[in-house]
Coordinates of N, CA and C in Angstrom, one line a residue:
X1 N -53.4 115.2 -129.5 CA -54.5 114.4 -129.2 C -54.4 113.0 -130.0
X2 N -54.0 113.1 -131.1 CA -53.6 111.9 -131.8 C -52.6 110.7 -131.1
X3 N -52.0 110.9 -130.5 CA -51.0 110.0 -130.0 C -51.6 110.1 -128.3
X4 N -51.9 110.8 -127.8 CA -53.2 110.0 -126.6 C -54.2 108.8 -127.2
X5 N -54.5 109.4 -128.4 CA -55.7 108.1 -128.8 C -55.2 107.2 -129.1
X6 N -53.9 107.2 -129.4 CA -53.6 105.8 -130.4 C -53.1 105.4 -128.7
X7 N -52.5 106.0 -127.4 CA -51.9 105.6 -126.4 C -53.4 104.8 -125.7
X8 N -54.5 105.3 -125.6 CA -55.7 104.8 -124.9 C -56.5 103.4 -126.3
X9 N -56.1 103.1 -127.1 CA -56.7 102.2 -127.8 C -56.1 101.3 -127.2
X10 N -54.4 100.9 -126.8 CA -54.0 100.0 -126.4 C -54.3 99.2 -125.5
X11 N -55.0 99.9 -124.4 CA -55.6 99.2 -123.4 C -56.8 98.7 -124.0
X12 N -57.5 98.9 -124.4 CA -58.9 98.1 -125.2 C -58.5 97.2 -126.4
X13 N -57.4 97.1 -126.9 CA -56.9 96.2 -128.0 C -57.0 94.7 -127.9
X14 N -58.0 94.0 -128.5 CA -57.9 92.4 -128.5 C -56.6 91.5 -128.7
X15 N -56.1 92.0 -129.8 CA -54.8 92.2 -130.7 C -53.2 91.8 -129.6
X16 N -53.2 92.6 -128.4 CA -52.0 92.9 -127.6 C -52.7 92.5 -126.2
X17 N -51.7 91.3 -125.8 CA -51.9 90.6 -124.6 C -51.3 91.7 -123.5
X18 N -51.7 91.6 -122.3 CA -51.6 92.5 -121.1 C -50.0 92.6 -120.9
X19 N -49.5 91.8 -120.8 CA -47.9 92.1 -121.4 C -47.3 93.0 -121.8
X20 N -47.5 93.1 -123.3 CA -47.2 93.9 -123.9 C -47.8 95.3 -124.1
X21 N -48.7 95.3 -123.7 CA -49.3 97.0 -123.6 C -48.6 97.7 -122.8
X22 N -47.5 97.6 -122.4 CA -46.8 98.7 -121.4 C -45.7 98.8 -122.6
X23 N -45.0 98.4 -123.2 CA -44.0 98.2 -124.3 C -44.6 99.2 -125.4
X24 N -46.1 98.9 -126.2 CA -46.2 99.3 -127.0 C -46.8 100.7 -126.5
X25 N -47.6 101.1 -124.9 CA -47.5 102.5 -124.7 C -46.4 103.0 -125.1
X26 N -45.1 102.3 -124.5 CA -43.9 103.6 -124.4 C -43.5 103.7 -125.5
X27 N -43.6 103.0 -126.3 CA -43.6 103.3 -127.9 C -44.2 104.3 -128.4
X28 N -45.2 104.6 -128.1 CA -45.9 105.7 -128.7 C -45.6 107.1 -127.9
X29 N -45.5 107.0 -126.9 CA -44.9 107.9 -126.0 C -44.0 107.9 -126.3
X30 N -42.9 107.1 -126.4 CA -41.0 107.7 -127.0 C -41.5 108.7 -128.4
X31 N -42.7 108.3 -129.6 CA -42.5 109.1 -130.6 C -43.4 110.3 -130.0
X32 N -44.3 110.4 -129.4 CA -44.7 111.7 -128.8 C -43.4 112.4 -128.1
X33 N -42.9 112.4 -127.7 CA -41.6 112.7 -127.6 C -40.9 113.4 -128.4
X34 N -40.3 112.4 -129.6 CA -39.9 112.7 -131.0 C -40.6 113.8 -131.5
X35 N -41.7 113.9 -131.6 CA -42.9 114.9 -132.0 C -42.4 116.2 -131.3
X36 N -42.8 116.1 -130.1 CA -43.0 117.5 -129.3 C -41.4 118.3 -129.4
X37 N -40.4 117.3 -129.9 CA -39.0 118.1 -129.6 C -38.9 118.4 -130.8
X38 N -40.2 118.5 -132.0 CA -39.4 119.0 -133.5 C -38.7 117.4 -134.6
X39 N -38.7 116.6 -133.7 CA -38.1 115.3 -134.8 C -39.3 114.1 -135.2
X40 N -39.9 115.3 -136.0 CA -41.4 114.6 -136.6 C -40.6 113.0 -137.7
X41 N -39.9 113.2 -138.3 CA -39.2 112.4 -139.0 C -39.2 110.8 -138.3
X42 N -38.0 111.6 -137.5 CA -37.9 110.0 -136.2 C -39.0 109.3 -135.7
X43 N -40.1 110.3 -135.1 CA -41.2 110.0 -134.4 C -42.0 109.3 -135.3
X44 N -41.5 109.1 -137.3 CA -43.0 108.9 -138.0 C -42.2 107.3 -138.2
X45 N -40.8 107.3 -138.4 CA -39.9 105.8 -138.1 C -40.7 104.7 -136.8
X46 N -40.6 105.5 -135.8 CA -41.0 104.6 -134.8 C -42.0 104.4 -135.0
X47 N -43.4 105.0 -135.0 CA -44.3 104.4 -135.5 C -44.6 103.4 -136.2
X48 N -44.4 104.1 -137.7 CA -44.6 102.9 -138.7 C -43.5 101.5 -138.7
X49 N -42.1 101.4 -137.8 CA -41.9 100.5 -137.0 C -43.0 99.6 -136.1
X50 N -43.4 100.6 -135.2 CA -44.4 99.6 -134.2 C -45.5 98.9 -135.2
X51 N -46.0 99.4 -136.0 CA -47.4 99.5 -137.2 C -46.9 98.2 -137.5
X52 N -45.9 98.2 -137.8 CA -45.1 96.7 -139.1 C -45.6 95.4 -138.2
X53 N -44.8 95.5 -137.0 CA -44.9 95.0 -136.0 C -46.0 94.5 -135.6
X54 N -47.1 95.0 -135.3 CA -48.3 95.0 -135.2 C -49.2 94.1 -136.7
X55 N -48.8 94.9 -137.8 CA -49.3 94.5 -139.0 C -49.4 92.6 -139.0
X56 N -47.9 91.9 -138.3 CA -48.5 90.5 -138.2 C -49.3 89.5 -137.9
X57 N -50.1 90.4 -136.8 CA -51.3 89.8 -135.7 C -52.8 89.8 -136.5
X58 N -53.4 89.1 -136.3 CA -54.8 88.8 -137.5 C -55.6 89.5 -136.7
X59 N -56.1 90.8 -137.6 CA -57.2 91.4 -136.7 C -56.7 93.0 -136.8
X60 N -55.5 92.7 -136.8 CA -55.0 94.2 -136.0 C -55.5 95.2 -137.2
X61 N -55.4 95.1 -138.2 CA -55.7 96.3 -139.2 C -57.3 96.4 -139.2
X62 N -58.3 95.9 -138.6 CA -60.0 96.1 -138.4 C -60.0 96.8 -137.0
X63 N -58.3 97.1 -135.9 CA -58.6 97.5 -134.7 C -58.7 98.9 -134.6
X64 N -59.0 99.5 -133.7 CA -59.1 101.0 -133.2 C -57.8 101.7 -132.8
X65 N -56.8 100.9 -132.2 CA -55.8 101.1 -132.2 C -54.4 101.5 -134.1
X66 N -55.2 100.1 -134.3 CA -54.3 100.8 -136.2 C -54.7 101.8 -136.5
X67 N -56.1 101.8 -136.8 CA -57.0 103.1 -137.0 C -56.2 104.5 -136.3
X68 N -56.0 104.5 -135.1 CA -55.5 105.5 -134.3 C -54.2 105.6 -134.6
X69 N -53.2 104.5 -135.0 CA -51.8 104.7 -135.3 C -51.3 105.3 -136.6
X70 N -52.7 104.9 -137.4 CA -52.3 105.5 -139.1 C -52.7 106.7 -139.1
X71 N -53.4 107.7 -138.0 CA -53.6 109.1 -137.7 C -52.7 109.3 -137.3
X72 N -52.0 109.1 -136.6 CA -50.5 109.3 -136.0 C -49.4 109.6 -137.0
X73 N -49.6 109.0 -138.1 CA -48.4 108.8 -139.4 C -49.2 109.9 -140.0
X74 N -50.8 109.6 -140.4 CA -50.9 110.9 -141.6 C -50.3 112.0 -140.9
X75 N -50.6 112.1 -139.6 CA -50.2 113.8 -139.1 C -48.7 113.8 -139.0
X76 N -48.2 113.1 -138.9 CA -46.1 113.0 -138.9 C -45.9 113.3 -139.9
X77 N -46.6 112.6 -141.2 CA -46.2 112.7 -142.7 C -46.0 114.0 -143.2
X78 N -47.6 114.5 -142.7 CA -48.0 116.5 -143.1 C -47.2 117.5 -142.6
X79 N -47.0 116.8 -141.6 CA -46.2 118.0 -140.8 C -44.8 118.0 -140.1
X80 N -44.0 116.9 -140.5 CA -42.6 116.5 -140.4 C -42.0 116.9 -140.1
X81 N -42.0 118.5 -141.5 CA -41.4 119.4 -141.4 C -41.6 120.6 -141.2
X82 N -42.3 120.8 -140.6 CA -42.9 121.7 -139.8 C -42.8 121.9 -137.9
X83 N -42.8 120.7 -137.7 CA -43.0 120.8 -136.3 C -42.1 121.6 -135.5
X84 N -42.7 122.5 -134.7 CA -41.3 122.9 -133.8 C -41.5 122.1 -132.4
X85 N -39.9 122.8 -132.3 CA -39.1 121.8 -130.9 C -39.5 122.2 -129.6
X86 N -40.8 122.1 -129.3 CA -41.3 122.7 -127.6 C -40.5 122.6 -126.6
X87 N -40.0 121.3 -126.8 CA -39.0 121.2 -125.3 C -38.2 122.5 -125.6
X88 N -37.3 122.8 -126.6 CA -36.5 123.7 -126.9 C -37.2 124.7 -126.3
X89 N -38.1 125.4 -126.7 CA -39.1 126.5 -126.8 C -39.0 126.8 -125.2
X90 N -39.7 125.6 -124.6 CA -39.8 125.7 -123.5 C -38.6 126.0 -121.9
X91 N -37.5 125.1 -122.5 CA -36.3 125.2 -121.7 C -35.9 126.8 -121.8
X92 N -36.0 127.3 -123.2 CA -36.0 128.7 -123.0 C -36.0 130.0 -122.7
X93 N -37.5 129.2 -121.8 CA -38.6 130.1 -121.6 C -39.0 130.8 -122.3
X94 N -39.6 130.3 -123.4 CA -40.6 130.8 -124.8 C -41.6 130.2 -124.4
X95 N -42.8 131.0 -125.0 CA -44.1 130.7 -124.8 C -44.0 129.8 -126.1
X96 N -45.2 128.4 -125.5 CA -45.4 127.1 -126.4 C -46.8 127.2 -127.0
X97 N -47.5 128.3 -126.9 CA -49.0 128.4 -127.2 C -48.9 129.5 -127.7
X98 N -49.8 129.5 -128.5 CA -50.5 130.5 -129.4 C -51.2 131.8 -129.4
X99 N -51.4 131.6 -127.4 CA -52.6 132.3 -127.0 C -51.9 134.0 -127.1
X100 N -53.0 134.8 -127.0 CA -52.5 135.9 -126.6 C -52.2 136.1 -125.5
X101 N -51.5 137.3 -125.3 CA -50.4 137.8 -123.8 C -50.6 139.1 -123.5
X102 N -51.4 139.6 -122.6 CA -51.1 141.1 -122.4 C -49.9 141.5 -121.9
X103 N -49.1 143.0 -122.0 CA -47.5 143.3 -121.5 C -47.3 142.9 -120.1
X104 N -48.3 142.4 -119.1 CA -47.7 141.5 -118.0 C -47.5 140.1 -118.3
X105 N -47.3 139.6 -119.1 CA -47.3 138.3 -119.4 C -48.3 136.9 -119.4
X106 N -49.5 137.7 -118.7 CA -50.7 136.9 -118.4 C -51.9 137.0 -119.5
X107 N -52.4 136.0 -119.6 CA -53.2 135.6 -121.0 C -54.6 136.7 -119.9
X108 N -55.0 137.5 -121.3 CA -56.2 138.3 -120.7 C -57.7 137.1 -120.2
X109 N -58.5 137.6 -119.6 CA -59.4 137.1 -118.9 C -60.8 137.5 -119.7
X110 N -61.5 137.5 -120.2 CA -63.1 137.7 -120.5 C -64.1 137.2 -119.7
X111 N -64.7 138.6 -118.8 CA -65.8 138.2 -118.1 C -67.3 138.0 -118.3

Protein backbone atom coordinates (compact mmCIF):
# COMPACT_ATOMS: atom_id res chain seq x y z
CA UNK A 1 0.00 0.00 0.00
CA UNK A 2 2.88 2.20 0.48
CA UNK A 3 4.05 2.56 -3.03
CA UNK A 4 0.23 2.90 -4.30
CA UNK A 5 0.28 6.04 -2.10
CA UNK A 6 3.42 7.45 -3.00
CA UNK A 7 1.99 6.29 -6.94
CA UNK A 8 -1.49 8.36 -6.29
CA UNK A 9 0.32 11.50 -4.61
CA UNK A 10 1.84 12.09 -7.97
CA UNK A 11 -1.14 13.06 -9.62
CA UNK A 12 -1.99 15.74 -6.93
CA UNK A 13 1.72 17.06 -6.69
CA UNK A 14 2.18 20.85 -7.29
CA UNK A 15 5.91 20.09 -7.43
CA UNK A 16 5.73 17.85 -10.96
CA UNK A 17 4.32 19.35 -14.19
CA UNK A 18 1.75 16.99 -16.15
CA UNK A 19 4.78 15.78 -18.16
CA UNK A 20 6.49 14.30 -16.01
CA UNK A 21 4.11 12.37 -13.82
CA UNK A 22 4.01 9.43 -16.16
CA UNK A 23 8.10 9.14 -15.75
CA UNK A 24 7.95 9.52 -12.10
CA UNK A 25 4.85 6.83 -11.79
CA UNK A 26 6.95 4.27 -13.64
CA UNK A 27 9.55 4.94 -11.25
CA UNK A 28 7.82 3.95 -8.48
CA UNK A 29 6.31 1.13 -10.14
CA UNK A 30 9.82 -0.16 -11.65
CA UNK A 31 10.75 -0.17 -7.58
CA UNK A 32 7.42 -1.82 -6.69
CA UNK A 33 8.60 -4.31 -8.89
CA UNK A 34 12.06 -4.49 -7.39
CA UNK A 35 10.02 -4.94 -4.07
CA UNK A 36 7.62 -7.66 -5.03
CA UNK A 37 10.52 -9.88 -6.69
CA UNK A 38 12.64 -9.89 -3.27
CA UNK A 39 15.25 -7.02 -4.50
CA UNK A 40 14.23 -4.66 -1.64
CA UNK A 41 17.90 -3.23 -1.91
CA UNK A 42 17.49 -2.13 -5.63
CA UNK A 43 13.95 -1.01 -5.15
CA UNK A 44 15.29 1.26 -1.96
CA UNK A 45 18.26 2.72 -4.79
CA UNK A 46 15.62 3.75 -7.12
CA UNK A 47 13.72 5.51 -4.85
CA UNK A 48 15.98 7.43 -2.92
CA UNK A 49 17.32 8.17 -6.58
CA UNK A 50 13.94 9.65 -7.65
CA UNK A 51 13.80 11.45 -3.80
CA UNK A 52 17.29 13.20 -4.80
CA UNK A 53 15.85 14.19 -7.84
CA UNK A 54 12.80 15.56 -6.58
CA UNK A 55 14.75 17.04 -3.38
CA UNK A 56 15.68 20.11 -6.02
CA UNK A 57 12.24 21.52 -6.66
CA UNK A 58 11.14 24.22 -3.71
CA UNK A 59 8.26 22.77 -2.01
CA UNK A 60 8.78 19.20 -2.64
CA UNK A 61 9.82 18.14 0.98
CA UNK A 62 6.30 20.08 2.67
CA UNK A 63 4.60 17.66 -0.35
CA UNK A 64 2.41 14.48 0.18
CA UNK A 65 4.09 12.84 -2.23
CA UNK A 66 7.89 13.11 -0.25
CA UNK A 67 5.94 12.30 2.72
CA UNK A 68 4.73 9.08 0.85
CA UNK A 69 8.19 8.36 -0.73
CA UNK A 70 10.14 8.52 2.65
CA UNK A 71 7.43 5.66 3.76
CA UNK A 72 8.45 3.83 0.85
CA UNK A 73 12.35 3.96 2.06
CA UNK A 74 11.52 3.45 5.80
CA UNK A 75 9.66 0.20 4.74
CA UNK A 76 12.74 -0.86 2.05
CA UNK A 77 15.14 0.02 4.76
CA UNK A 78 13.26 -2.53 7.54
CA UNK A 79 12.71 -4.94 5.45
CA UNK A 80 15.45 -5.25 2.56
CA UNK A 81 16.24 -8.20 3.80
CA UNK A 82 13.62 -9.89 4.36
CA UNK A 83 11.38 -9.51 1.43
CA UNK A 84 10.48 -12.50 -0.49
CA UNK A 85 10.40 -12.91 -4.29
CA UNK A 86 6.48 -13.29 -5.19
CA UNK A 87 6.99 -13.36 -8.70
CA UNK A 88 9.25 -16.37 -7.93
CA UNK A 89 6.66 -17.83 -5.48
CA UNK A 90 4.20 -17.24 -7.77
CA UNK A 91 5.65 -18.58 -11.28
CA UNK A 92 5.91 -21.61 -9.05
CA UNK A 93 2.79 -21.98 -8.19
CA UNK A 94 3.33 -21.31 -4.39
CA UNK A 95 0.81 -19.72 -2.56
CA UNK A 96 1.73 -15.64 -2.12
CA UNK A 97 -0.63 -15.12 1.04
CA UNK A 98 -0.71 -15.99 4.32
CA UNK A 99 -4.22 -17.07 4.37
CA UNK A 100 -5.28 -20.42 5.45
CA UNK A 101 -6.05 -23.47 2.95
CA UNK A 102 -8.27 -26.30 3.62
CA UNK A 103 -6.76 -29.93 1.83
CA UNK A 104 -8.82 -28.77 -1.36
CA UNK A 105 -6.81 -25.87 -1.80
CA UNK A 106 -9.58 -23.34 -1.26
CA UNK A 107 -9.41 -20.73 1.59
CA UNK A 108 -12.37 -21.93 4.05
CA UNK A 109 -15.58 -19.71 4.01
CA UNK A 110 -17.34 -18.47 7.44
CA UNK A 111 -20.94 -18.09 7.36
Amino acid sequence: MKFKAAQRSVFGSKVIDSLERESIETEIMHAKWLAWHGKGRKALERIKALDAQLLTRTGYELSTLWWNLDRVCGYLRSNASTLVNYGGRHRKGLPISGGVRCESGHQPTHG
